[in-house]
mmCIF file of C-alpha atoms and ligand atoms in Angstrom:
data_model
loop_
_atom_site.group_PDB
_atom_site.id
_atom_site.type_symbol
_atom_site.label_atom_id
_atom_site.label_comp_id
_atom_site.label_asym_id
_atom_site.label_seq_id
_atom_site.Cartn_x
_atom_site.Cartn_y
_atom_site.Cartn_z
ATOM 1 C CA MET A 438 -54.401 2.633 -81.027
ATOM 2 C CA ASP A 439 -56.962 -0.098 -81.871
ATOM 3 C CA SER A 440 -55.942 -1.985 -84.969
ATOM 4 C CA ILE A 441 -58.484 -1.405 -88.308
ATOM 5 C CA VAL A 442 -60.185 -5.006 -87.479
ATOM 6 C CA GLN A 443 -60.906 -4.138 -83.805
ATOM 7 C CA LYS A 444 -62.546 -0.716 -85.199
ATOM 8 C CA ILE A 445 -64.791 -2.730 -87.602
ATOM 9 C CA ASN A 446 -65.448 -5.517 -84.993
ATOM 10 C CA ASP A 447 -66.501 -2.287 -82.657
ATOM 11 C CA LEU A 448 -68.589 -0.322 -85.143
ATOM 12 C CA LYS A 449 -70.161 -3.485 -85.907
ATOM 13 C CA LYS A 450 -71.978 -4.261 -82.745
ATOM 14 C CA LYS A 451 -72.798 -0.485 -82.363
ATOM 15 C CA ARG A 452 -74.431 -0.489 -85.761
ATOM 16 C CA ASN A 453 -75.847 -3.929 -85.127
ATOM 17 C CA ALA A 454 -74.722 -5.397 -88.083
ATOM 18 C CA VAL A 455 -73.541 -8.852 -90.011
ATOM 19 C CA ILE A 456 -70.522 -9.080 -92.394
ATOM 20 C CA LEU A 457 -71.436 -11.819 -95.156
ATOM 21 C CA VAL A 458 -68.704 -12.247 -97.113
ATOM 22 C CA HIS A 459 -68.460 -14.276 -100.815
ATOM 23 C CA ASN A 460 -66.062 -16.797 -101.107
ATOM 24 C CA TYR A 461 -63.894 -15.279 -103.634
ATOM 25 C CA GLN A 462 -63.065 -12.445 -101.426
ATOM 26 C CA LEU A 463 -59.312 -11.425 -99.960
ATOM 27 C CA PRO A 464 -58.392 -12.832 -97.436
ATOM 28 C CA GLU A 465 -58.317 -9.835 -95.149
ATOM 29 C CA ILE A 466 -62.249 -9.786 -96.007
ATOM 30 C CA GLN A 467 -62.696 -13.450 -95.802
ATOM 31 C CA ASP A 468 -60.785 -13.431 -92.138
ATOM 32 C CA ILE A 469 -63.512 -10.625 -91.077
ATOM 33 C CA ALA A 470 -66.748 -12.831 -92.022
ATOM 34 C CA ASP A 471 -69.588 -13.521 -89.781
ATOM 35 C CA PHE A 472 -70.486 -15.506 -93.159
ATOM 36 C CA LEU A 473 -68.541 -16.860 -95.482
ATOM 37 C CA GLY A 474 -69.927 -18.929 -98.584
ATOM 38 C CA ASP A 475 -71.828 -19.443 -101.888
ATOM 39 C CA SER A 476 -74.703 -16.993 -103.939
ATOM 40 C CA LEU A 477 -76.940 -19.530 -102.044
ATOM 41 C CA GLY A 478 -75.781 -19.436 -98.598
ATOM 42 C CA LEU A 479 -75.300 -15.528 -98.651
ATOM 43 C CA SER A 480 -79.015 -15.086 -99.979
ATOM 44 C CA GLN A 481 -80.246 -17.388 -97.488
ATOM 45 C CA LYS A 482 -78.429 -15.679 -94.651
ATOM 46 C CA ALA A 483 -79.364 -12.828 -95.654
ATOM 47 C CA ALA A 484 -83.160 -13.447 -95.426
ATOM 48 C CA GLU A 485 -82.402 -14.830 -92.225
ATOM 49 C CA THR A 486 -80.676 -12.484 -90.314
ATOM 50 C CA ASN A 487 -81.804 -10.475 -87.239
ATOM 51 C CA ALA A 488 -79.063 -7.711 -87.782
ATOM 52 C CA LYS A 489 -79.993 -4.121 -88.795
ATOM 53 C CA VAL A 490 -77.480 -3.541 -91.239
ATOM 54 C CA ILE A 491 -75.918 -5.998 -93.707
ATOM 55 C CA VAL A 492 -72.287 -5.045 -94.885
ATOM 56 C CA PHE A 493 -72.382 -7.046 -98.218
ATOM 57 C CA CYS A 494 -68.628 -8.148 -99.219
ATOM 58 C CA GLY A 495 -69.203 -9.523 -102.630
ATOM 59 C CA VAL A 496 -70.725 -7.733 -106.150
ATOM 60 C CA HIS A 497 -73.895 -5.751 -106.540
ATOM 61 C CA PHE A 498 -76.069 -8.385 -107.614
ATOM 62 C CA MET A 499 -75.628 -10.202 -104.506
ATOM 63 C CA ALA A 500 -76.118 -7.186 -102.402
ATOM 64 C CA GLN A 501 -79.157 -6.288 -104.260
ATOM 65 C CA THR A 502 -80.720 -9.543 -103.474
ATOM 66 C CA ALA A 503 -80.105 -9.162 -99.895
ATOM 67 C CA SER A 504 -81.908 -6.037 -100.231
ATOM 68 C CA ILE A 505 -84.591 -7.628 -102.043
ATOM 69 C CA LEU A 506 -85.086 -10.295 -99.470
ATOM 70 C CA CYS A 507 -84.665 -7.673 -96.878
ATOM 71 C CA PRO A 508 -85.944 -4.287 -97.013
ATOM 72 C CA ASP A 509 -86.407 -3.020 -93.663
ATOM 73 C CA LYS A 510 -82.938 -3.394 -93.313
ATOM 74 C CA ILE A 511 -79.975 -0.987 -94.604
ATOM 75 C CA VAL A 512 -77.953 -3.398 -96.683
ATOM 76 C CA LEU A 513 -74.183 -1.508 -97.576
ATOM 77 C CA MET A 514 -71.646 -2.314 -100.015
ATOM 78 C CA PRO A 515 -67.950 -1.135 -99.011
ATOM 79 C CA ASP A 516 -67.434 -0.355 -102.523
ATOM 80 C CA VAL A 517 -70.760 0.084 -104.918
ATOM 81 C CA ASN A 518 -68.416 -0.187 -108.035
ATOM 82 C CA ALA A 519 -68.257 -3.737 -107.553
ATOM 83 C CA GLY A 520 -70.165 -5.532 -110.653
ATOM 84 C CA CYS A 521 -70.825 -8.746 -112.359
ATOM 85 C CA PRO A 522 -70.131 -8.346 -115.802
ATOM 86 C CA MET A 523 -72.631 -11.237 -116.359
ATOM 87 C CA ALA A 524 -75.018 -9.650 -115.257
ATOM 88 C CA ASN A 525 -74.977 -7.204 -117.132
ATOM 89 C CA MET A 526 -75.119 -9.128 -120.400
ATOM 90 C CA ILE A 527 -78.965 -9.221 -120.114
ATOM 91 C CA ASN A 528 -81.690 -6.671 -119.930
ATOM 92 C CA ALA A 529 -85.560 -6.632 -118.882
ATOM 93 C CA GLU A 530 -86.795 -5.876 -122.252
ATOM 94 C CA ASP A 531 -84.586 -8.772 -123.452
ATOM 95 C CA VAL A 532 -86.603 -11.222 -121.364
ATOM 96 C CA ARG A 533 -89.561 -10.023 -121.885
ATOM 97 C CA GLN A 534 -88.605 -10.716 -125.924
ATOM 98 C CA LEU A 535 -87.741 -14.089 -125.020
ATOM 99 C CA LYS A 536 -91.350 -14.501 -123.569
ATOM 100 C CA LYS A 537 -92.642 -13.660 -126.229
ATOM 101 C CA GLU A 538 -90.769 -15.286 -128.757
ATOM 102 C CA GLN A 539 -91.196 -18.868 -126.951
ATOM 103 C CA GLN A 540 -94.637 -19.772 -125.752
ATOM 104 C CA ASP A 541 -95.338 -22.272 -122.916
ATOM 105 C CA THR A 542 -92.189 -22.050 -120.940
ATOM 106 C CA LEU A 543 -90.697 -20.854 -117.636
ATOM 107 C CA VAL A 544 -87.975 -18.376 -117.149
ATOM 108 C CA VAL A 545 -85.084 -19.605 -114.657
ATOM 109 C CA ALA A 546 -82.407 -16.317 -113.684
ATOM 110 C CA TYR A 547 -79.121 -17.136 -112.569
ATOM 111 C CA VAL A 548 -79.163 -14.686 -109.764
ATOM 112 C CA ASN A 549 -76.155 -13.162 -111.070
ATOM 113 C CA THR A 550 -78.762 -11.028 -112.982
ATOM 114 C CA THR A 551 -79.859 -7.231 -111.825
ATOM 115 C CA ALA A 552 -83.376 -6.647 -109.814
ATOM 116 C CA GLU A 553 -85.236 -5.768 -113.343
ATOM 117 C CA VAL A 554 -84.222 -8.602 -114.581
ATOM 118 C CA LYS A 555 -85.434 -11.256 -111.937
ATOM 119 C CA ALA A 556 -88.726 -9.584 -111.986
ATOM 120 C CA GLU A 557 -89.288 -10.252 -115.473
ATOM 121 C CA SER A 558 -88.463 -14.051 -114.427
ATOM 122 C CA ASP A 559 -90.290 -17.209 -112.912
ATOM 123 C CA VAL A 560 -87.244 -18.484 -110.203
ATOM 124 C CA CYS A 561 -84.523 -17.638 -109.869
ATOM 125 C CA CYS A 562 -81.252 -20.509 -109.045
ATOM 126 C CA THR A 563 -77.332 -20.108 -108.219
ATOM 127 C CA SER A 564 -74.933 -22.614 -109.251
ATOM 128 C CA ALA A 565 -75.543 -24.789 -106.147
ATOM 129 C CA ASN A 566 -79.785 -25.699 -107.224
ATOM 130 C CA ALA A 567 -79.831 -25.117 -110.780
ATOM 131 C CA VAL A 568 -79.983 -28.877 -112.212
ATOM 132 C CA LYS A 569 -82.729 -29.547 -109.246
ATOM 133 C CA ILE A 570 -84.921 -26.373 -110.147
ATOM 134 C CA VAL A 571 -85.095 -26.633 -113.850
ATOM 135 C CA ASN A 572 -86.087 -30.377 -113.333
ATOM 136 C CA SER A 573 -88.159 -30.134 -110.746
ATOM 137 C CA LEU A 574 -90.344 -27.016 -112.674
ATOM 138 C CA PRO A 575 -93.945 -27.795 -114.318
ATOM 139 C CA ALA A 576 -92.533 -26.832 -117.928
ATOM 140 C CA GLU A 577 -90.715 -29.197 -120.254
ATOM 141 C CA LYS A 578 -89.117 -25.856 -122.482
ATOM 142 C CA ILE A 579 -86.850 -23.600 -119.904
ATOM 143 C CA ILE A 580 -85.811 -20.201 -120.947
ATOM 144 C CA PHE A 581 -82.253 -20.009 -118.670
ATOM 145 C CA ILE A 582 -80.609 -16.739 -118.170
ATOM 146 C CA PRO A 583 -77.879 -15.083 -118.380
ATOM 147 C CA ASP A 584 -75.110 -18.215 -118.564
ATOM 148 C CA LYS A 585 -74.841 -19.763 -121.890
ATOM 149 C CA TYR A 586 -72.524 -22.304 -120.055
ATOM 150 C CA LEU A 587 -74.285 -23.024 -116.484
ATOM 151 C CA GLY A 588 -76.925 -23.357 -118.973
ATOM 152 C CA GLN A 589 -75.175 -26.198 -120.996
ATOM 153 C CA TYR A 590 -74.279 -28.260 -117.342
ATOM 154 C CA VAL A 591 -77.389 -27.964 -116.435
ATOM 155 C CA ALA A 592 -79.315 -29.322 -119.941
ATOM 156 C CA SER A 593 -76.314 -31.956 -119.659
ATOM 157 C CA GLN A 594 -78.265 -32.864 -116.484
ATOM 158 C CA SER A 595 -81.850 -32.335 -117.845
ATOM 159 C CA GLN A 596 -84.352 -33.934 -119.922
ATOM 160 C CA LYS A 597 -85.720 -30.312 -121.053
ATOM 161 C CA GLU A 598 -85.928 -28.326 -123.964
ATOM 162 C CA ILE A 599 -83.320 -25.547 -122.695
ATOM 163 C CA ILE A 600 -83.342 -21.834 -124.641
ATOM 164 C CA PHE A 601 -80.116 -20.422 -123.879
ATOM 165 C CA TRP A 602 -78.938 -16.621 -123.891
ATOM 166 C CA GLU A 603 -75.350 -15.469 -125.311
ATOM 167 C CA GLY A 604 -74.345 -14.754 -121.685
ATOM 168 C CA TYR A 605 -71.196 -15.802 -119.808
ATOM 169 C CA CYS A 606 -68.846 -15.349 -116.756
ATOM 170 C CA PRO A 607 -65.367 -13.946 -118.384
ATOM 171 C CA VAL A 608 -63.140 -15.140 -115.340
ATOM 172 C CA HIS A 609 -64.800 -19.143 -115.609
ATOM 173 C CA ALA A 610 -64.512 -18.626 -119.875
ATOM 174 C CA GLY A 611 -60.888 -17.894 -119.146
ATOM 175 C CA ILE A 612 -60.270 -20.815 -117.745
ATOM 176 C CA LEU A 613 -58.958 -23.022 -120.985
ATOM 177 C CA ALA A 614 -58.784 -26.891 -121.641
ATOM 178 C CA SER A 615 -55.598 -26.528 -122.132
ATOM 179 C CA ASP A 616 -55.038 -25.022 -118.708
ATOM 180 C CA MET A 617 -56.542 -27.648 -117.305
ATOM 181 C CA LEU A 618 -54.609 -30.214 -119.315
ATOM 182 C CA ARG A 619 -51.797 -28.273 -118.198
ATOM 183 C CA ALA A 620 -52.872 -28.570 -114.194
ATOM 184 C CA LYS A 621 -53.677 -32.422 -114.409
ATOM 185 C CA ARG A 622 -50.168 -33.046 -116.244
ATOM 186 C CA GLU A 623 -48.341 -31.134 -113.318
ATOM 187 C CA HIS A 624 -50.341 -32.871 -110.645
ATOM 188 C CA PRO A 625 -51.279 -36.615 -111.672
ATOM 189 C CA LYS A 626 -52.575 -37.587 -108.410
ATOM 190 C CA ALA A 627 -54.892 -34.189 -107.826
ATOM 191 C CA GLU A 628 -59.087 -34.878 -107.799
ATOM 192 C CA ALA A 629 -60.340 -32.429 -110.302
ATOM 193 C CA LEU A 630 -63.278 -29.759 -109.471
ATOM 194 C CA VAL A 631 -64.515 -26.846 -111.379
ATOM 195 C CA HIS A 632 -67.758 -24.563 -111.154
ATOM 196 C CA PRO A 633 -70.763 -25.429 -113.801
ATOM 197 C CA GLU A 634 -69.668 -21.663 -115.064
ATOM 198 C CA CYS A 635 -66.781 -22.917 -116.942
ATOM 199 C CA THR A 636 -66.718 -23.774 -120.673
ATOM 200 C CA PRO A 637 -67.964 -27.679 -121.727
ATOM 201 C CA ASP A 638 -64.579 -28.792 -122.831
ATOM 202 C CA VAL A 639 -63.074 -27.999 -119.550
ATOM 203 C CA ILE A 640 -66.070 -29.074 -117.562
ATOM 204 C CA ALA A 641 -65.266 -32.685 -119.197
ATOM 205 C CA LEU A 642 -62.298 -32.615 -117.912
ATOM 206 C CA ALA A 643 -63.286 -32.535 -114.467
ATOM 207 C CA ASP A 644 -63.589 -35.358 -112.125
ATOM 208 C CA LYS A 645 -66.631 -33.067 -110.025
ATOM 209 C CA VAL A 646 -68.780 -30.069 -110.255
ATOM 210 C CA PHE A 647 -69.907 -27.942 -108.174
ATOM 211 C CA SER A 648 -70.988 -24.284 -106.214
ATOM 212 C CA THR A 649 -67.645 -22.454 -104.710
ATOM 213 C CA THR A 650 -69.316 -23.651 -100.745
ATOM 214 C CA GLY A 651 -70.117 -27.142 -102.739
ATOM 215 C CA MET A 652 -66.401 -27.388 -103.359
ATOM 216 C CA CYS A 653 -65.349 -26.612 -99.921
ATOM 217 C CA ASN A 654 -67.617 -29.059 -98.635
ATOM 218 C CA TYR A 655 -66.288 -31.761 -101.173
ATOM 219 C CA ALA A 656 -62.962 -30.957 -99.993
ATOM 220 C CA LYS A 657 -63.165 -31.503 -96.486
ATOM 221 C CA LYS A 658 -65.175 -34.947 -97.279
ATOM 222 C CA THR A 659 -62.657 -36.342 -100.248
ATOM 223 C CA LYS A 660 -59.381 -38.583 -99.530
ATOM 224 C CA SER A 661 -57.528 -36.554 -101.870
ATOM 225 C CA LYS A 662 -55.064 -35.043 -100.728
ATOM 226 C CA GLU A 663 -54.124 -32.548 -103.944
ATOM 227 C CA ILE A 664 -56.843 -30.540 -105.516
ATOM 228 C CA ILE A 665 -57.140 -29.080 -108.876
ATOM 229 C CA VAL A 666 -59.336 -25.951 -108.570
ATOM 230 C CA GLY A 667 -61.608 -24.495 -111.768
ATOM 231 C CA THR A 668 -62.565 -21.615 -110.233
ATOM 232 C CA GLU A 669 -61.508 -17.814 -109.595
ATOM 233 C CA THR A 670 -58.585 -17.882 -107.537
ATOM 234 C CA GLY A 671 -59.533 -16.274 -104.071
ATOM 235 C CA ILE A 672 -61.731 -19.708 -102.654
ATOM 236 C CA ILE A 673 -58.219 -21.068 -102.663
ATOM 237 C CA TYR A 674 -57.547 -19.197 -99.040
ATOM 238 C CA ARG A 675 -60.363 -20.685 -97.741
ATOM 239 C CA LEU A 676 -59.755 -24.546 -99.064
ATOM 240 C CA GLN A 677 -56.095 -24.013 -97.753
ATOM 241 C CA LYS A 678 -57.034 -22.830 -94.238
ATOM 242 C CA GLU A 679 -59.815 -25.312 -93.618
ATOM 243 C CA ASN A 680 -57.627 -28.158 -95.167
ATOM 244 C CA PRO A 681 -53.985 -27.317 -93.917
ATOM 245 C CA ASP A 682 -53.152 -31.489 -94.595
ATOM 246 C CA LYS A 683 -54.200 -30.708 -98.520
ATOM 247 C CA LYS A 684 -52.751 -29.077 -101.409
ATOM 248 C CA PHE A 685 -54.671 -26.972 -103.845
ATOM 249 C CA TYR A 686 -53.871 -25.662 -107.494
ATOM 250 C CA PRO A 687 -55.716 -22.759 -109.629
ATOM 251 C CA ALA A 688 -56.246 -24.566 -112.514
ATOM 252 C CA SER A 689 -55.881 -21.377 -114.167
ATOM 253 C CA LYS A 690 -53.607 -18.031 -112.340
ATOM 254 C CA ARG A 691 -55.360 -15.959 -114.406
ATOM 255 C CA ALA A 692 -58.431 -16.728 -113.177
ATOM 256 C CA ILE A 693 -59.293 -13.119 -110.890
ATOM 257 C CA CYS A 694 -62.394 -11.557 -111.133
ATOM 258 C CA GLU A 695 -62.039 -7.753 -110.317
ATOM 259 C CA ASP A 696 -64.731 -7.115 -109.035
ATOM 260 C CA MET A 697 -65.042 -9.258 -106.189
ATOM 261 C CA LYS A 698 -61.030 -7.464 -105.150
ATOM 262 C CA LYS A 699 -62.272 -4.106 -104.918
ATOM 263 C CA ASN A 700 -63.352 -4.297 -101.198
ATOM 264 C CA ASN A 701 -60.236 -3.888 -99.013
ATOM 265 C CA LEU A 702 -60.402 -3.389 -94.754
ATOM 266 C CA GLU A 703 -60.364 0.075 -94.802
ATOM 267 C CA LYS A 704 -63.663 0.648 -97.313
ATOM 268 C CA VAL A 705 -65.688 -1.926 -94.961
ATOM 269 C CA LEU A 706 -64.817 0.255 -92.072
ATOM 270 C CA TRP A 707 -65.353 3.782 -94.223
ATOM 271 C CA SER A 708 -68.696 1.746 -95.222
ATOM 272 C CA LEU A 709 -70.018 0.957 -91.423
ATOM 273 C CA GLU A 710 -69.014 4.336 -90.010
ATOM 274 C CA ASN A 711 -71.080 6.198 -93.098
ATOM 275 C CA LEU A 712 -73.382 3.623 -93.626
ATOM 276 C CA LYS A 713 -72.123 3.812 -97.116
ATOM 277 C CA HIS A 714 -73.227 2.727 -100.076
ATOM 278 C CA GLU A 715 -76.507 1.680 -99.575
ATOM 279 C CA VAL A 716 -78.302 -0.740 -101.825
ATOM 280 C CA LYS A 717 -81.963 -0.045 -102.755
ATOM 281 C CA VAL A 718 -84.682 -1.750 -105.026
ATOM 282 C CA GLU A 719 -87.651 0.085 -106.290
ATOM 283 C CA GLU A 720 -90.329 -1.220 -104.436
ATOM 284 C CA LYS A 721 -92.791 -2.179 -107.594
ATOM 285 C CA ILE A 722 -89.228 -4.411 -108.887
ATOM 286 C CA ARG A 723 -88.964 -5.443 -105.652
ATOM 287 C CA ARG A 724 -91.940 -7.476 -104.719
ATOM 288 C CA LYS A 725 -91.865 -9.047 -108.446
ATOM 289 C CA ALA A 726 -88.007 -10.181 -108.042
ATOM 290 C CA LYS A 727 -88.571 -11.251 -104.595
ATOM 291 C CA LYS A 728 -91.066 -13.746 -105.784
ATOM 292 C CA ALA A 729 -88.818 -15.253 -108.064
ATOM 293 C CA ILE A 730 -85.827 -15.669 -105.208
ATOM 294 C CA ASP A 731 -88.331 -17.276 -102.747
ATOM 295 C CA LYS A 732 -89.317 -19.091 -104.989
ATOM 296 C CA MET A 733 -85.832 -20.510 -105.066
ATOM 297 C CA LEU A 734 -85.307 -20.232 -101.497
ATOM 298 C CA GLU A 735 -88.278 -22.668 -101.111
ATOM 299 C CA PHE A 736 -86.624 -25.194 -103.499
ATOM 300 C CA SER A 737 -84.074 -25.022 -101.260
ATOM 301 C CA ARG A 738 -85.295 -25.510 -98.281
ATOM 302 C CA VAL A 739 -86.225 -29.680 -98.947
ATOM 303 C CA ASP A 740 -82.552 -30.300 -99.628
HETATM 304 P P1 LIG B 957 -71.166 -19.260 -106.501
HETATM 305 O O1 LIG B 957 -72.534 -19.132 -106.258
HETATM 306 O O2 LIG B 957 -70.730 -20.546 -106.718
HETATM 307 O O3 LIG B 957 -70.753 -19.004 -105.652
HETATM 308 O O4 LIG B 957 -70.836 -18.536 -107.779
HETATM 309 C C1 LIG B 957 -71.139 -17.056 -107.838
HETATM 310 C C2 LIG B 957 -70.255 -16.451 -108.524
HETATM 311 O O5 LIG B 957 -70.082 -15.180 -108.924
HETATM 312 C C3 LIG B 957 -69.180 -17.321 -109.604
HETATM 313 O O6 LIG B 957 -68.703 -16.611 -110.504
HETATM 314 FE FE1 LIG B 958 -69.282 -12.439 -112.201
HETATM 315 FE FE2 LIG B 958 -67.823 -14.285 -113.181
HETATM 316 FE FE3 LIG B 958 -66.761 -12.274 -111.052
HETATM 317 FE FE4 LIG B 958 -68.905 -13.789 -111.023
HETATM 318 S S1 LIG B 958 -66.935 -14.461 -111.156
HETATM 319 S S2 LIG B 958 -69.366 -12.367 -110.185
HETATM 320 S S3 LIG B 958 -69.615 -14.706 -112.540
HETATM 321 S S4 LIG B 958 -67.640 -11.790 -113.357
#
């Protein structure tokens, strides 16, 4: 009998499908990826693929971004209940209100937002390009939504006035300075990398701050043989696979995003068999949200 991975690969060919996978997914899902990456890389891949079907193994805002960019493709989520709690911490009405209260500003929305929120924003960003985008915009005052910690990190790298929103990632906010201190005590020779969704006191204890793919690229380059990883622990599988001669330690073993772990191979196969669950965005919202995402991709092309 064919293995489940074989069945997925056969069906992928038949459907002309591509499997896009985020760095936090379970090892078995990372291993079937056509492309494995961070939010920026995944949206760039979605924008350029020729496949007819995109199976998105990540969380809802990521699949929605792919669907906004590729309305003619079928974008599928194997588990449609995989959401991002941070994306639900702000809605379109909140953004309209902020714009009313703050004159002469531009709105930068982290991609971890709904399509409706993106549609109210001037430009999107990810953790990989937030600093660059904020610093390049023709406004001295920026409304940055929804992640206050990413916003604070950007503010520390910018001269601009930043208006924050009270959003945060519960997984990254759960990594404590005491976790970092313990990890550093246990592994005194290790270099510490953290994600900019971490709190400022955790970032202050790190050697470098990167998006998830930024961490993967840096891990290959650095001479350090031991690395403390301050982000969701799913990325350690990829880091270890790509760098078998190095050792990776989670800053906190509790840093697990339950939504990112909702996919499994059975759900991916089911998704390809039944072409479910399709993620679609209403056309009026899609067109407005696409402008903000396109602007982000434009900024990232100059990289
Ligand atoms: P990256 O874009 O760095 O992969 O981060 C996505 C995310 O959800 C982090 O929590
Ligand atoms: Fe959202 Fe945090 Fe999970 Fe990323 S790790 S998807 S920001 S809850």
